[in-house]
Coordinates of C-alpha atoms in Angstrom, one line a residue:
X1 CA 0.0 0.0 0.0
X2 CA 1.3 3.3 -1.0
X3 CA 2.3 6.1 2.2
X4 CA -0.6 8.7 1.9
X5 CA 0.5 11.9 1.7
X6 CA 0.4 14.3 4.4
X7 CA -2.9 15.5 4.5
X8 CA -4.4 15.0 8.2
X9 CA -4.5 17.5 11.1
X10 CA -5.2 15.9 14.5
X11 CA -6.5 18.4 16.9
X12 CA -5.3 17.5 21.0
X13 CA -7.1 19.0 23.8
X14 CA -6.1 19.0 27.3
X15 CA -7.2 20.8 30.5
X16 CA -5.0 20.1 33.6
X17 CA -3.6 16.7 32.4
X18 CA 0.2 17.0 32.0
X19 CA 0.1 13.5 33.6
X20 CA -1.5 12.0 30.0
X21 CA -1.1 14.4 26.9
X22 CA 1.9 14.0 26.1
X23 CA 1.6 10.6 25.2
X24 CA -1.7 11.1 23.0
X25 CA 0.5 13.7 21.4
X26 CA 3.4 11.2 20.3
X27 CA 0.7 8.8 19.4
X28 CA -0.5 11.1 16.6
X29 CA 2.6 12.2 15.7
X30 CA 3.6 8.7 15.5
X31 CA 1.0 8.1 12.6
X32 CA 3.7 8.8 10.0
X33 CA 4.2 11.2 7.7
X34 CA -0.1 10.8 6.6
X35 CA -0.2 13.5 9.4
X36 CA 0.8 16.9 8.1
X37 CA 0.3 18.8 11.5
X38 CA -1.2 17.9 15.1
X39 CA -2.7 21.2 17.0
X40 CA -2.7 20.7 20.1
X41 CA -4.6 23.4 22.6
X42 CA -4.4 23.9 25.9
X43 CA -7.7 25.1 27.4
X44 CA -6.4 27.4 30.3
X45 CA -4.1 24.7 32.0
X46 CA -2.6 25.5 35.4
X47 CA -1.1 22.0 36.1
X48 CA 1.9 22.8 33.6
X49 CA 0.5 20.9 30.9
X50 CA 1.4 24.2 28.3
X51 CA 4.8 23.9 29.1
X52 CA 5.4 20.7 28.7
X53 CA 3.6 21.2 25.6
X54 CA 5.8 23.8 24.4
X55 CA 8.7 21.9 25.3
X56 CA 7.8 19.1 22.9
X57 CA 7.0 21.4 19.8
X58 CA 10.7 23.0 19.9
X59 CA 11.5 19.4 18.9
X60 CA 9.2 18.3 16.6
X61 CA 8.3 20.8 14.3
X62 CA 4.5 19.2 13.2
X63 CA 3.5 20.2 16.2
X64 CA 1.9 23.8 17.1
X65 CA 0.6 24.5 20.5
X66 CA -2.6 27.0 21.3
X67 CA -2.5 28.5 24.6
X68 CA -6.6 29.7 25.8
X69 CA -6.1 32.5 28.3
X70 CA -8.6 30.9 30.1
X71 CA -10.4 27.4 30.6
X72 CA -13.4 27.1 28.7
X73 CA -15.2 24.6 30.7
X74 CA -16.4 22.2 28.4
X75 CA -14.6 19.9 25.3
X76 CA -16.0 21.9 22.5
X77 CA -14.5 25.5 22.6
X78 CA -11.0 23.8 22.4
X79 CA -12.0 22.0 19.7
X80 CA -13.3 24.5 17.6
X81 CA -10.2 26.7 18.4
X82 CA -8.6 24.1 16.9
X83 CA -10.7 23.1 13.7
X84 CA -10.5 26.7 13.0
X85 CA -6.2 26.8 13.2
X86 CA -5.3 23.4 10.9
X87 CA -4.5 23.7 6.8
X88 CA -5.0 20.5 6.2
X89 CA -7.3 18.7 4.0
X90 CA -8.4 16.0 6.6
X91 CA -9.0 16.8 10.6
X92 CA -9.5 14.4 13.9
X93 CA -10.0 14.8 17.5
X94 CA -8.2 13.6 20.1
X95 CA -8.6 13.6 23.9
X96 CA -5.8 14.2 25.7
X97 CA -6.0 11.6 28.1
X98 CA -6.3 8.6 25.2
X99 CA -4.1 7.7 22.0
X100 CA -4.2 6.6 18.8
X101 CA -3.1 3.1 17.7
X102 CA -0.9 2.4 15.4
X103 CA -2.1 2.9 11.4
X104 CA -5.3 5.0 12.5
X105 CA -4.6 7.4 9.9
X106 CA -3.5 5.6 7.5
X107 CA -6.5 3.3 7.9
X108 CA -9.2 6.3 7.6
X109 CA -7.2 8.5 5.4
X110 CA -6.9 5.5 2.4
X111 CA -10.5 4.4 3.2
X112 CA -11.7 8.2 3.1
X113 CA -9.5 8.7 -0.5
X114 CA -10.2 5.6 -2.3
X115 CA -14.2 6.2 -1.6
X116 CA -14.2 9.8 -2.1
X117 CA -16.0 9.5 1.5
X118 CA -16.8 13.2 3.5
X119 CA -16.1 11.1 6.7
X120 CA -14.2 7.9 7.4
X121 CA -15.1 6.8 10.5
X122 CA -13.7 3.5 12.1
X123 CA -13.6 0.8 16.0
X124 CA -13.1 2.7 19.1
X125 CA -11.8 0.5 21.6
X126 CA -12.8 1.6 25.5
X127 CA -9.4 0.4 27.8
X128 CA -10.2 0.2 31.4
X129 CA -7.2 1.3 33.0
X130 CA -5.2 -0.2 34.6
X131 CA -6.5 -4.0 34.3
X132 CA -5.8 -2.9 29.9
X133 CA -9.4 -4.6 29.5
X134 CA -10.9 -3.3 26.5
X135 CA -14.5 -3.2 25.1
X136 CA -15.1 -2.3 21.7
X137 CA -17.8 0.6 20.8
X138 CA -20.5 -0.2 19.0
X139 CA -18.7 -2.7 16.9
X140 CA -22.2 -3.8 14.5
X141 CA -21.0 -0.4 12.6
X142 CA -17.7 -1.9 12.3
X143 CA -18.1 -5.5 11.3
X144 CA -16.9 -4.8 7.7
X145 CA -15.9 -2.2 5.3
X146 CA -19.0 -0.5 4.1
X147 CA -19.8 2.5 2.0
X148 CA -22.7 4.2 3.0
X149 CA -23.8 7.2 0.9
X150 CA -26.4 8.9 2.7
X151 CA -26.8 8.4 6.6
X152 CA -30.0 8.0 6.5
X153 CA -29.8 4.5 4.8
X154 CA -27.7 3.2 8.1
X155 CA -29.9 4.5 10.9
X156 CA -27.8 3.0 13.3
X157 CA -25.0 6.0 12.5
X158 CA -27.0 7.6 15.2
X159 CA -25.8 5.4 18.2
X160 CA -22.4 5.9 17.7
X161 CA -21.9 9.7 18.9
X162 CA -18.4 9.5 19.2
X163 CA -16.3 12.6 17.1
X164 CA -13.0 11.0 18.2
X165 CA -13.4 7.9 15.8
X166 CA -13.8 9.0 12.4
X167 CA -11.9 11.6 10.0
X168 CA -13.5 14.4 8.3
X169 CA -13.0 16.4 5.4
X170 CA -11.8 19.7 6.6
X171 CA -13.6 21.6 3.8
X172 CA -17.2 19.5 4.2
X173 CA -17.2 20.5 8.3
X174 CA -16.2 24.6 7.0
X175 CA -18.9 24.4 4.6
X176 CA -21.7 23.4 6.3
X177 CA -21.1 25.1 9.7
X178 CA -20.4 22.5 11.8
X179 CA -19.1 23.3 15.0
X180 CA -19.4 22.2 18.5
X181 CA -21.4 23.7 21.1
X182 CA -19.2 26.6 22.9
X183 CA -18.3 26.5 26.5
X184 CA -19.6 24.3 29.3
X185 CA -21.6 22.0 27.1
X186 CA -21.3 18.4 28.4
X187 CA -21.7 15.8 25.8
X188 CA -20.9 17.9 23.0
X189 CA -20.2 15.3 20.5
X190 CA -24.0 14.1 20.5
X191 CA -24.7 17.4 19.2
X192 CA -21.6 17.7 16.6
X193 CA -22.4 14.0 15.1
X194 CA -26.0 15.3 14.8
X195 CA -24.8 18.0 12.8
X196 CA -22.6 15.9 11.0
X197 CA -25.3 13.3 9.7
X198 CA -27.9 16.1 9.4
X199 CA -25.3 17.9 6.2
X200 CA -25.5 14.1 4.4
X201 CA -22.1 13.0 4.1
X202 CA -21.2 10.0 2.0
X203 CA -19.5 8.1 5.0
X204 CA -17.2 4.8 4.9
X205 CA -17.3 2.5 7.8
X206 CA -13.3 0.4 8.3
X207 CA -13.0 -2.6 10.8
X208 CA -9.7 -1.2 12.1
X209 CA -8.7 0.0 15.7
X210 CA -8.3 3.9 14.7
X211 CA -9.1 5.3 19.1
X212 CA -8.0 3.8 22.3
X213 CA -10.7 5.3 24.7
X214 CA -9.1 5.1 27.9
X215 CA -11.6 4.8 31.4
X216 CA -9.7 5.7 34.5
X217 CA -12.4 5.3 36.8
X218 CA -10.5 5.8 40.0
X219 CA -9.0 9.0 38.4
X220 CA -9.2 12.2 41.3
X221 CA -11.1 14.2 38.6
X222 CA -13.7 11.7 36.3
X223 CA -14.6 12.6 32.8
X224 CA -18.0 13.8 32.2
X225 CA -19.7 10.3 31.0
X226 CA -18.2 8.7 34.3
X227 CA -19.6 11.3 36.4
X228 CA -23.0 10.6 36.6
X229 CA -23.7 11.0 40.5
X230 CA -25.4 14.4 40.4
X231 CA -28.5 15.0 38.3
X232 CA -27.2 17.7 36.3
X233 CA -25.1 15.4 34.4
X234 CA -28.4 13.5 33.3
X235 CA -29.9 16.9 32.6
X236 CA -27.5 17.7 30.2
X237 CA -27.4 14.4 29.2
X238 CA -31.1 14.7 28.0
X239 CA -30.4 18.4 26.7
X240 CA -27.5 17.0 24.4
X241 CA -30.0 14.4 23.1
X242 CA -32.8 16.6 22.5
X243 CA -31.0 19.1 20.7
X244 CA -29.4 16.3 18.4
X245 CA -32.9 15.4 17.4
X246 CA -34.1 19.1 16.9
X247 CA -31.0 18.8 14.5
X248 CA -32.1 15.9 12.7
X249 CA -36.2 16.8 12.2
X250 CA -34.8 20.5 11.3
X251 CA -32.8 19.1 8.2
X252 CA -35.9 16.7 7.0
X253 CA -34.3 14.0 8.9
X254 CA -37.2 12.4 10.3
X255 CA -36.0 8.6 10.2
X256 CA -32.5 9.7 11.5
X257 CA -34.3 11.8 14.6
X258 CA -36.6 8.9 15.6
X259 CA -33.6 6.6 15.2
X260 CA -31.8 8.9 17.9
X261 CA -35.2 8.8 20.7
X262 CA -35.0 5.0 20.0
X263 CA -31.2 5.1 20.7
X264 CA -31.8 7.1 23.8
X265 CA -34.3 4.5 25.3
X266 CA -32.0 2.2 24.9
X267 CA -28.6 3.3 25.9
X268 CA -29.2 6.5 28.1
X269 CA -32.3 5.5 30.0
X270 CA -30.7 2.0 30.4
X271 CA -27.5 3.2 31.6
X272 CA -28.9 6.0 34.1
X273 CA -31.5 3.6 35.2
X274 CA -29.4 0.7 36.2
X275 CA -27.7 3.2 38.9
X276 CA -31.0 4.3 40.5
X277 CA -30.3 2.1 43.4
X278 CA -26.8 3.9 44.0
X279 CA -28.9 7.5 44.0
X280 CA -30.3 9.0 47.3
X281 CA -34.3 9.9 47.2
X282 CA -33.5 13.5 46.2
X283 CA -32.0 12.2 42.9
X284 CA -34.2 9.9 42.3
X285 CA -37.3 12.1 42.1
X286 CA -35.6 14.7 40.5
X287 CA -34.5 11.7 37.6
X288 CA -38.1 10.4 37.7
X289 CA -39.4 13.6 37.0
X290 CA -37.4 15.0 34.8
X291 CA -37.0 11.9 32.6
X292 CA -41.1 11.4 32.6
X293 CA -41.1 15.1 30.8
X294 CA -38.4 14.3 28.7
X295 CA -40.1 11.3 27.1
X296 CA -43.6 12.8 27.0
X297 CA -42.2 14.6 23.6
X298 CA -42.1 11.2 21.9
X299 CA -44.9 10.2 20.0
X300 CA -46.6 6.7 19.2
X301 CA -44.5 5.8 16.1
X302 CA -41.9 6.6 18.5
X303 CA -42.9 3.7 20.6
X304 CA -43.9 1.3 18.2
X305 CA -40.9 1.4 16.2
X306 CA -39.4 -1.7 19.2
X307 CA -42.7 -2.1 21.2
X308 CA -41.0 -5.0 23.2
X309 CA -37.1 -3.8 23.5
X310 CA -36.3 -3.4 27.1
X311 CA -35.8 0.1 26.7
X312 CA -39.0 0.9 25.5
X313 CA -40.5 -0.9 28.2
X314 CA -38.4 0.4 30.7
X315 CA -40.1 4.2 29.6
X316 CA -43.3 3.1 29.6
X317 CA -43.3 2.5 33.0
X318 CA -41.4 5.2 33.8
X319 CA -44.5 7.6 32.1
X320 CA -46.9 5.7 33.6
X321 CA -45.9 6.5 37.0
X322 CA -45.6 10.4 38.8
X323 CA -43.4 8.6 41.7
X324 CA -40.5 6.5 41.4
X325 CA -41.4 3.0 41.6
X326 CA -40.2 -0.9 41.2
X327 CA -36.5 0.3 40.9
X328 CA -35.3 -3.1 41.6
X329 CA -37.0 -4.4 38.5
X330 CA -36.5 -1.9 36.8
X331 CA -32.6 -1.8 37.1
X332 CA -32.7 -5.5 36.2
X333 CA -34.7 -4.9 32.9
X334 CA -32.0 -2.3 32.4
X335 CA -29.5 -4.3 32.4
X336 CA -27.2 -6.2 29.5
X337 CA -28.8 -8.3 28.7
X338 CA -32.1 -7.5 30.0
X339 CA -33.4 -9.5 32.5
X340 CA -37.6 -9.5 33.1
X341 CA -38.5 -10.6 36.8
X342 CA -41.3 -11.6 37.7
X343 CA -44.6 -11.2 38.7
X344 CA -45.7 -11.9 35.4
X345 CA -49.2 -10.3 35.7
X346 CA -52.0 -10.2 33.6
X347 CA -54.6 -7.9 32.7
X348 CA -58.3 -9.3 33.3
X349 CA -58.9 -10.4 29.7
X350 CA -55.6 -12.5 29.7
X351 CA -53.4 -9.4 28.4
X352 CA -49.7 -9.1 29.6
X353 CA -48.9 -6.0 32.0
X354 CA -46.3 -4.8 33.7
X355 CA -48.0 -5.4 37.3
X356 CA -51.2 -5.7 39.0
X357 CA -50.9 -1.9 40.1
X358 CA -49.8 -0.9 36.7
X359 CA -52.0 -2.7 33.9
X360 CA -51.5 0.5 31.3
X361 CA -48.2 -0.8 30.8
X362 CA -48.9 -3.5 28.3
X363 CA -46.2 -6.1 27.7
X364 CA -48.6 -7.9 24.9
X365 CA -45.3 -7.8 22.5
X366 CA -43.6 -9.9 24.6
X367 CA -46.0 -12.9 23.2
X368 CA -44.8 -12.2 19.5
X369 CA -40.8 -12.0 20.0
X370 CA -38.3 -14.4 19.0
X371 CA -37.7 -16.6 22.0
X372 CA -33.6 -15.3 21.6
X373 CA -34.2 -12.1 22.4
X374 CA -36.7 -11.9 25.4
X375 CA -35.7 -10.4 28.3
X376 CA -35.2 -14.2 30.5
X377 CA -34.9 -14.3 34.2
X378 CA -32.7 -16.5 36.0
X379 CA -31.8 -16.7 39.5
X380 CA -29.0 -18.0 40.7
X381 CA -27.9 -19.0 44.4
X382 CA -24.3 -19.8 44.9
X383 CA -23.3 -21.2 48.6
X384 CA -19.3 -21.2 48.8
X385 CA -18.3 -24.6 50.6
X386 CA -15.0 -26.2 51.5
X387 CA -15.7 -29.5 49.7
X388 CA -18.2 -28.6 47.1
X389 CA -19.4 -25.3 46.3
X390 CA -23.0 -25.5 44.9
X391 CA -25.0 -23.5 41.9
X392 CA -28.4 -23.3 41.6
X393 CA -30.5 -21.9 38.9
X394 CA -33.8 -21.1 38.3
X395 CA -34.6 -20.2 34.8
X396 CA -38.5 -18.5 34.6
X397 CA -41.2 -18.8 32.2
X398 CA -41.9 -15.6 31.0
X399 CA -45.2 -15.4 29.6
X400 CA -45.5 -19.4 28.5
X401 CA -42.8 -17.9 25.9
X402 CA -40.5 -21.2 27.0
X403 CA -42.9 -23.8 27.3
X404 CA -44.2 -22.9 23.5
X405 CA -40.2 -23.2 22.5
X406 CA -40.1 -26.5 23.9
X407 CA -38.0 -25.5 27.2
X408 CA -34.4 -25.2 27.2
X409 CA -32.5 -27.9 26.4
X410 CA -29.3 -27.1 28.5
X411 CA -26.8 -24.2 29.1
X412 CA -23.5 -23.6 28.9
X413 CA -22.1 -22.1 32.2
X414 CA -19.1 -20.4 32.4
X415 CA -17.2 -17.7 34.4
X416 CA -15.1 -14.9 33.0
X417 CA -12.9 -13.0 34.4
X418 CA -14.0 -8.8 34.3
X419 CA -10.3 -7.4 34.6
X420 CA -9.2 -9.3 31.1
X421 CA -12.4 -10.8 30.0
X422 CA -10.8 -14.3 29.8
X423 CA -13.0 -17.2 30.3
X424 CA -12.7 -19.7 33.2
X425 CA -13.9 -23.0 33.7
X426 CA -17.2 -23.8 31.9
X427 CA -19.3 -26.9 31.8
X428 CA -23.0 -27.5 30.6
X429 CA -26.4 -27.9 32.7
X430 CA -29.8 -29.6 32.0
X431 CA -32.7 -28.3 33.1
X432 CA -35.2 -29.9 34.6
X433 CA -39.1 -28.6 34.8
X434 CA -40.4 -27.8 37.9
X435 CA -44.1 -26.6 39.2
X436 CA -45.0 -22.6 38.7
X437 CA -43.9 -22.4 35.5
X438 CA -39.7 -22.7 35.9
X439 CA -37.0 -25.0 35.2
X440 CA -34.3 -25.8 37.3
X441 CA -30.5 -27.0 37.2
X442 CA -28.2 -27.2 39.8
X443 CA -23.6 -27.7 38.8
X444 CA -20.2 -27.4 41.2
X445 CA -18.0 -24.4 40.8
X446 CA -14.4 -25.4 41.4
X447 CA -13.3 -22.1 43.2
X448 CA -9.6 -23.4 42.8
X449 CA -9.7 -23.7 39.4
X450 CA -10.8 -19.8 38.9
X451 CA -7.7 -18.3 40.5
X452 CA -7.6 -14.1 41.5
X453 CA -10.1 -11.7 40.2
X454 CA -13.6 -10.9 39.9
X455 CA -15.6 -13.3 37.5
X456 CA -19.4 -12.8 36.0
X457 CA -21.6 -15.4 35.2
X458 CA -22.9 -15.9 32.0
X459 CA -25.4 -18.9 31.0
X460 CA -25.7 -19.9 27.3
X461 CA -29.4 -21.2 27.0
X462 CA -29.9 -23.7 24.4
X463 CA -33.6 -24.4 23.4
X464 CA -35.0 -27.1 20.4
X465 CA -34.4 -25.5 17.0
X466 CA -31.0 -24.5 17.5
X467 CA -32.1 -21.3 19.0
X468 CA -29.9 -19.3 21.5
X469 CA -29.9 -17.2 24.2
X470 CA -27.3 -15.3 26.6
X471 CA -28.0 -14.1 29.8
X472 CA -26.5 -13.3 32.9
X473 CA -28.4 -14.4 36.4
X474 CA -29.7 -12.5 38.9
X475 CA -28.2 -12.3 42.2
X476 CA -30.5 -13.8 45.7
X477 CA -30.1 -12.5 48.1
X478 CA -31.1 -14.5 51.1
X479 CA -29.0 -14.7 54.5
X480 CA -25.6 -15.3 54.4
X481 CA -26.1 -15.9 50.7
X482 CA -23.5 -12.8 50.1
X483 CA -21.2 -13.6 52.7
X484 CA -17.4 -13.3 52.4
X485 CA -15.9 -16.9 53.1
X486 CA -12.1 -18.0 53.5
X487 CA -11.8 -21.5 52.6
X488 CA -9.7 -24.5 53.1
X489 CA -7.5 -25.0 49.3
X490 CA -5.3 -28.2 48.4
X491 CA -4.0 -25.7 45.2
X492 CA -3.4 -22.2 47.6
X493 CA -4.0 -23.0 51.1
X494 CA -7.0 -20.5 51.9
X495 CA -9.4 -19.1 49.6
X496 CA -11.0 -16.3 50.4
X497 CA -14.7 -16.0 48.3
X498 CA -17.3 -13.7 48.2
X499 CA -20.5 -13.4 45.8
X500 CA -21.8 -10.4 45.5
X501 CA -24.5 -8.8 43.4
X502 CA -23.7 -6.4 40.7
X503 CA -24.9 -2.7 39.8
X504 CA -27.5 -4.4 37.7
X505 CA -28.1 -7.4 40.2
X506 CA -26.3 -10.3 38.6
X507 CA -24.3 -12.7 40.7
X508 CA -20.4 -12.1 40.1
X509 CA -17.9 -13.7 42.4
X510 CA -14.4 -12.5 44.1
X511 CA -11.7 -14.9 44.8
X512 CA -8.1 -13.7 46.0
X513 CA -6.5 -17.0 46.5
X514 CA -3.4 -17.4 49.3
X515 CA -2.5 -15.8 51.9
X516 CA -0.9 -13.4 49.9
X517 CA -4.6 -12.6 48.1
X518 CA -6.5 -12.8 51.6
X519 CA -3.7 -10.0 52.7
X520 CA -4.0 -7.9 50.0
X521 CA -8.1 -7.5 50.5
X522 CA -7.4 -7.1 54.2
X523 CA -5.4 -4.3 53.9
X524 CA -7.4 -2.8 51.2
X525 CA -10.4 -3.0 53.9
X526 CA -8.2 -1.4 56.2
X527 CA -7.7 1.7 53.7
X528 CA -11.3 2.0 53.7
X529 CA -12.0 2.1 56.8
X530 CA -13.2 5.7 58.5
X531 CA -10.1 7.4 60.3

């Protein structure tokens, strides 16, 4: 493949974060000669991340540095400060707190050429720091190379609101107008991307790695899509959103602006409401309340465009109600995958509803969905023992939806490990029926045989048909069902165990294995502790 010519700009921003951007600097000038210039401004730091900014320019002589007097408080001022500085053909973003892999460039600016593509746009990759686990974003988009020529033949261009990602063409963004949202305007690139896919850009997808998103949650100072414990941040969450539609519908848009509501019930209500049980009352009612006026500007083709996705659901009963309610259920339909617990009431004529004390909520499209994408419940008790530890699983009915498939044949159980996402030991259930419509199945866990770490549960049902379904178990909770156990190990001497249930109320397990491990949580318990 021939070296492209240099013809990117990538524009760094950085507040207060000497600590990170010099190395998403050298990652974008370490793209090769494809990069003509990186811009990198400062917004207003007072950590000495200028200077050391400065210092790097006098070496490398791609690089310009823009000092703001002052900070701006959000991403977007920076940004523009930037767009509006480059000369070249091409532009990216960069955080300064991430990097580029290797070839990013290269990889958009060929695909962006060879198309005659407005935007090239390619896998972010998010890397929790510092287990160096990584998740890819919204990788359906990025399955294959694809060419799309107007946006609004991919609808699902809407979910991915990431800027950082994809390569524009300097003059497209200068002709249109497209800017971000000036100062302290958090989750400014929902509104950019809207503005992006509102001008109609001929786009190409690429499969390659072109951002390392990197997620420091312990950081001292947490970016703004971490920090999601005060309700402004869902406020402007929702005001971000909106305005993207208004973007969309304003630009005759419409199947691109419904696209975005039907993203938003599914990733941001989702998200926000699986942390409703880690709120105090006061955010809570100020969620429920603002979240019920938010989605009373959505209309019925709104809501039947996925009757029975868990999102959808999840709003309904959300605008059914003026108080908060069911939040336990609720964060469990929230969760990935959705999980539906019961009751499983009906309405008097037979009808599926939420609940007895809700019957407006109707869950009737539950009956017509494929069997591989309902919401399934299973609980799962797991009693830590010194001999054998025990796993029990009770997989529910929903609706009569798994008696019609036949019932599940088995499942595939198997641990994985959340720091690395590797897989532990696995082995496969039957289930067996058992009375009020469940099935049950019961396996040993060899604790040994998972070694340090925190490990998830995931079940693989297999019903008649060949169809499929993965899920993740809900957590009981009975006495001492959560209890921290050290014991007895052939392979490591102690074990110490604990189950715990997550965020989202699935059953994930700790095991720190030797005395070494068992030291390690007792002095982090110690650290905790109040002084």
């Amino acid at each position: 493949m021939p070296v492209p010519q240099p013809q990117v700009a990538v524009v760094v921003i950085g507040y207060d974060d000497a600590a990170h951007v010099a190395d998403a600097v050298r990652s974008a000038l370490a793209q090769g000669p494809a990069v003509r210039e990186v811009v990198a401004v400062d917004d207003g730091s007072t950590d000495g991340s200028a200077e050391l900014l400065t210092r790097l320019a006098a070496r490398e002589p791609r690089l310009r540095v823009i000092r703001r007097p002052a900070n701006s408080g959000g991403c977007g001022t920076p940004r523009n400060t930037g767009l509006d500085a480059v000369t070249s053909p091409y532009v990216m973003f960069l955080d300064s707190d991430d990097v580029l892999p290797p070839g990013a460039v290269r990889a958009l600016l060929t695909a962006a050429r060879e198309e005659r593509a407005q935007v090239a746009s390619g896998l972010c990759v998010r890397r929790e720091l510092p287990s160096g686990r990584e998740v890819p974003w919204q990788a359906p988009l990025y399955a294959a190379r694809a060419v799309v020529e107007h946006p609004a033949r991919r609808p699902r261009l809407v979910r991915d609101t990431l800027c950082v990602n994809k390569l524009y063409e300097t003059g497209f963004l200068r002709a249109h107008g497209i800017r971000f949202p000036e100062g302290r305007h958090p989750y400014e690139d929902v509104v950019f991307t809207a503005r992006v896919l509102a001008a109609g850009p001929r786009l190409v997808l690429v499969p390659d790695r072109v951002y390392v998103w990197h997620v420091r949650r312990s950081a001292e100072r947490l970016s703004i899509s971490l920090d999601r414990a005060g309700v402004d941040n869902w406020r402007a969450r929702t005001r971000a959103c909106r305005t993207a539609c208004e973007i969309l519908l304003a630009a005759g848009e419409k199947e691109l602006a419904r696209a975005a509501r039907g993203k938003f019930l599914d990733h941001e209500l989702r998200m926000y409401a699986r942390e409703l049980g880690l709120r105090d009352p006061a955010y809570r009612r100020a969620w429920w309340e603002h979240t019920r006026a938010y989605l009373a500007g959505y209309d019925a083709a709104d809501w039947a465009r996925a009757p029975a996705s868990p999102g959808t659901l999840l709003g309904r009963v959300v605008l059914a109600c003026p108080e908060p309610r069911d939040l336990p259920r609720l964060r469990e339909l929230a969760s990935r995958p959705a999980r539906l617990l019961p009751p499983y009431a009906r309405a008097p004529d037979g009808t599926p509803v939420w609940s007895a004390g809700l019957p407006q909520v109707t869950l009737e499209p539950l009956l017509t969905r494929p069997v591989h994408l309902l919401p399934l419940a299973v609980d799962a008790e797991l009693r830590p023992r010194a001999r054998a530890t025990r796993l029990r699983l009770r997989l529910h009915d929903l609706y009569g939806r798994l008696a019609e498939a036949g019932g599940p044949e088995a499942a595939r159980v198997e641990w994985r490990r959340r720091e690395d996402g590797r897989a532990g030991p696995s082995g496969t259930v039957a289930f067996a029926p058992s009375p009020a419509g469940a099935w049950r199945a019961e396996t040993d866990v060899d604790l040994a045989a998972l070694g340090a770490g925190t490990w998830d549960l995931w079940l693989c049902l297999r019903f008649p048909g060949g169809a499929r379904r993965e899920v993740t178990a809900h957590a009981l909770t009975g006495a001492g069902l959560l209890r921290r156990r050290a014991l007895p190990s052939v392979r490591h001497g102690v074990l110490l165990v604990r189950p715990y249930a997550t965020h989202s109320g699935a059953l994930a397990l700790r095991v720190a294995p030797g005395l070494r491990g068992v030291a390690g949580v007792v002095r982090g318990r110690l650290r905790r502790r109040p002084r």
